[in-house]
Each structure stands twice: as C-alpha cells, then as structure tokens.
Short mmCIF file of C-alpha atoms in Angstrom, two decimals:
data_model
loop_
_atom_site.label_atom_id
_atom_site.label_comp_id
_atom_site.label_asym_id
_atom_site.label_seq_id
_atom_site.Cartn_x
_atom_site.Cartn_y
_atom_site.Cartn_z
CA UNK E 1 9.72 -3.19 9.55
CA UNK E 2 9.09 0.33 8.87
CA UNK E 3 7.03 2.42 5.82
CA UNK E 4 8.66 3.87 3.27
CA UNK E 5 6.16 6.70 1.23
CA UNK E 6 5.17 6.11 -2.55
CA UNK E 7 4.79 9.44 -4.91
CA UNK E 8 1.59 10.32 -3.48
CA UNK E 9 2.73 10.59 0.42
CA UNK E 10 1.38 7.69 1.07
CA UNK E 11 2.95 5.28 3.21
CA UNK E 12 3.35 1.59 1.84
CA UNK E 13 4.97 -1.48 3.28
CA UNK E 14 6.22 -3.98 0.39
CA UNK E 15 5.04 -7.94 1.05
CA UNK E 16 6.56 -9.08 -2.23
CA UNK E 17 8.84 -7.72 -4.89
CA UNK E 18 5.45 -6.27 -6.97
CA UNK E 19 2.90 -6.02 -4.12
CA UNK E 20 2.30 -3.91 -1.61
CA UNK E 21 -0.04 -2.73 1.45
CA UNK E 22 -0.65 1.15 1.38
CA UNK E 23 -2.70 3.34 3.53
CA UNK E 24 -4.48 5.45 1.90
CA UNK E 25 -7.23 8.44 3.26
CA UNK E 26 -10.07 9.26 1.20
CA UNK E 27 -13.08 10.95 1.85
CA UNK E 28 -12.37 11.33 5.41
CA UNK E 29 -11.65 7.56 5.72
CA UNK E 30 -8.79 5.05 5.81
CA UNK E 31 -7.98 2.27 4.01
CA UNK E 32 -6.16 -0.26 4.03
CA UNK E 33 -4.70 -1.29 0.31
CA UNK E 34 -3.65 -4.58 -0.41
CA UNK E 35 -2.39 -4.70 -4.23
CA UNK E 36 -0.77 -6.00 -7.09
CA UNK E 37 1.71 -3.37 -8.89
CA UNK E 38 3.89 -3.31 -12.27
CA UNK E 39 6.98 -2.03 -13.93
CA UNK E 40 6.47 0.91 -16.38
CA UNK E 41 9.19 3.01 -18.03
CA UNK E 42 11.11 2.26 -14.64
CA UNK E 43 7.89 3.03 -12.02
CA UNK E 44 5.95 0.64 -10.14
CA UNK E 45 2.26 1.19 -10.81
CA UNK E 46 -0.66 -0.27 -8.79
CA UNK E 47 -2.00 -2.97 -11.04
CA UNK E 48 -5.91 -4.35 -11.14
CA UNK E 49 -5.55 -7.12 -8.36
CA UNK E 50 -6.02 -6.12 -5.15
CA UNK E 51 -8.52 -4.93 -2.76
CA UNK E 52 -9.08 -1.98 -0.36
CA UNK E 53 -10.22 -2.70 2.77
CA UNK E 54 -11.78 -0.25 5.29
CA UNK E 55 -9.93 -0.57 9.01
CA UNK E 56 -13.11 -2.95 10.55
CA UNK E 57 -12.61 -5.35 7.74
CA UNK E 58 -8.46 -4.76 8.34
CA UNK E 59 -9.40 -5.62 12.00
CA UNK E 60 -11.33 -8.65 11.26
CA UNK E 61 -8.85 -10.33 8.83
CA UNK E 62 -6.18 -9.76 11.76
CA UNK E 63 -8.64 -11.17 14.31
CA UNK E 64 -9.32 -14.19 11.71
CA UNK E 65 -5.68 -15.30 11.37
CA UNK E 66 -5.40 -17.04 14.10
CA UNK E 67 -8.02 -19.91 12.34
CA UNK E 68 -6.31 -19.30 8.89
CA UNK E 69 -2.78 -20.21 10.48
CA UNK E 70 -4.20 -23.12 11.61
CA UNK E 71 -5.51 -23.70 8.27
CA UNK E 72 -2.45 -23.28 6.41
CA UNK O 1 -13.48 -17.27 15.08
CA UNK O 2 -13.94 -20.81 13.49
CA UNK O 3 -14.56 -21.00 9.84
CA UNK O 4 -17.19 -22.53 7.48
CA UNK O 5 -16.29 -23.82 4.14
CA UNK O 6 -17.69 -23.39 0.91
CA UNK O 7 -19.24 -25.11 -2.47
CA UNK O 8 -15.94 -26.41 -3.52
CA UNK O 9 -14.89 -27.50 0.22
CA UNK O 10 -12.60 -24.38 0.96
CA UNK O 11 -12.34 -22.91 4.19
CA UNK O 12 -13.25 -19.38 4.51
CA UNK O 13 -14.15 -16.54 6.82
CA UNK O 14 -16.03 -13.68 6.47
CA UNK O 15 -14.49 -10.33 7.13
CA UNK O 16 -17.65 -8.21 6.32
CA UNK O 17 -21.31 -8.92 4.69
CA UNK O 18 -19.50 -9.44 0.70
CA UNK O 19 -16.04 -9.76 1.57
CA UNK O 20 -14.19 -13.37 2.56
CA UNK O 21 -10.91 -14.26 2.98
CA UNK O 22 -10.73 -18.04 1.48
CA UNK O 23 -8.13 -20.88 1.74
CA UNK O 24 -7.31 -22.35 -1.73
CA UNK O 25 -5.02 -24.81 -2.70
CA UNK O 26 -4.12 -24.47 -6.25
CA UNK O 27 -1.68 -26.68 -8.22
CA UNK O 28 -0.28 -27.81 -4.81
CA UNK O 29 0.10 -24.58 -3.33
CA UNK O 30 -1.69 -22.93 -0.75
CA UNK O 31 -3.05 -19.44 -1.81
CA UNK O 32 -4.97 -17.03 1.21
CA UNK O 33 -7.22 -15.43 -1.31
CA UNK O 34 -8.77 -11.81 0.16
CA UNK O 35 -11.77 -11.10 -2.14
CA UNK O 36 -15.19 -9.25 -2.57
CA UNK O 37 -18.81 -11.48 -3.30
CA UNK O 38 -21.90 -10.21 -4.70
CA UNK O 39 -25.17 -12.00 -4.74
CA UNK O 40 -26.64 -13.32 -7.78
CA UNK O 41 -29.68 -16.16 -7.96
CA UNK O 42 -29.51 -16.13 -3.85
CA UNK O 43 -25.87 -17.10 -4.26
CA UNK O 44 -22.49 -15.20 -3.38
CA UNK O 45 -20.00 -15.28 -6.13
CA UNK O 46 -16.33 -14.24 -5.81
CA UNK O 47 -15.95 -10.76 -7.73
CA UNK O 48 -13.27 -9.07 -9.73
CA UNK O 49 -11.95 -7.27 -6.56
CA UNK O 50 -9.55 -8.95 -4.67
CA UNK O 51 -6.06 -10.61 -4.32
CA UNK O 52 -4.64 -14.19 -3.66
CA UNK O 53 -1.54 -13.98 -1.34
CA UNK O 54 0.61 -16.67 -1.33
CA UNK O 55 2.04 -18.18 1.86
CA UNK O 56 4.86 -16.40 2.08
CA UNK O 57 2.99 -13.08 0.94
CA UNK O 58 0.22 -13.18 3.93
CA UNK O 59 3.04 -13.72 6.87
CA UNK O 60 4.56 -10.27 5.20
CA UNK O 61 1.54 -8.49 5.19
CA UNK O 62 0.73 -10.48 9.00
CA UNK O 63 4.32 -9.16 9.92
CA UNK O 64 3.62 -5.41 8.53
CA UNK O 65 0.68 -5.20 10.79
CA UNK O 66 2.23 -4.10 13.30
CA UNK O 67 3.50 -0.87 11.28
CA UNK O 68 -0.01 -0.33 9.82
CA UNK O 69 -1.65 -0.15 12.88
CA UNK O 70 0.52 2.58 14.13
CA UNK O 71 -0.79 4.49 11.25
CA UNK O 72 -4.45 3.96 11.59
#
C-alpha cells in the first residue's frame, strides 16, 4: 500500500497497530527505520525497540528473505 | 544466500559486519528478530538495538517494500 507522513514529513508505512517502517534522511543519508512506537496523551511516539538500517543493509535483508521464508 | 546458525542452533544471516537478522522460536512462535552485535571476548553478542517481528509483522514490512523502495 501507500505512505502516509508522520509529524516530521516523514513518510511511514504501518506493519502493526504500534510499529512502523519510516524513512528517514539524515546527514545526507537514508534510512530505513524499523520501530516500535507508543500511545501518549493521544500520539504515537517511536519507542526504544527498533533499529535503523542504512539502504545496503535494507537491500540485503530483502535479498536474504528468500532463505528466511524458507525458514519460517 | 544460505544461512549459518548460531550458539543456540538459530538460523541467521548477516546483513552487514554487526548486524543479523535471526530466526527464533520463542514460546512456540516464530519471531524474525533484526538486531545489531558487538564483539566482546572474540564473540558477537546481540545488542540493545534491534526489533523482533513476528510472522505476521515481517510479511507487512516484506509487502511495504515495494513502497519504500520507490522512496529510496
């Protein structure tokens, strides 16, 4: 499906009810957010799980799902 | 690629030199567990940063690809 865009004009695609991939630029580079968020006085904020992962690490975990479908 | 499994028998694969993406089963559930290492004593050892993704959780984030990388 398509992005919506969180507060920061960010745009984020929801893979649960409270977590979330966003892609995010900083420094000059992209990344590729992967993370947990909670409820607070009616906002979702990003919570301490999760992980950021630079495009060539994006690109390998796509190019290793192939062996993790297997797996699963 | 294939993967290689770890001390406790789990499957993983490396997406970069400290990061893995690890197949855990966890009170009969399957959990795809994305997750930064750092050495210590010649070992790697799974670090605070990172998410498990349930099932259901990676085939979202598998089925937002798409999206995402029209905005890389």
């Amino acid at each position: 499906g398509d992005h919506k865009t969180n507060d920061q004009g960010e745009p984020f695609m929801s893979i649960d009810k409270n977590r979330r991939v966003t892609i995010r630029e900083f420094k000059g580079k992209t990344y590729i957010d992967i993370r947990e968020f909670y409820e607070k006085d009616g906002k979702l904020l990003p919570g301490k799980k999760g992980i950021s992962l630079s495009v060539s690490q994006y690109n390998n975990l796509k190019s290793a799902m192939p062996s993790i479908d297997k797996l699963l």
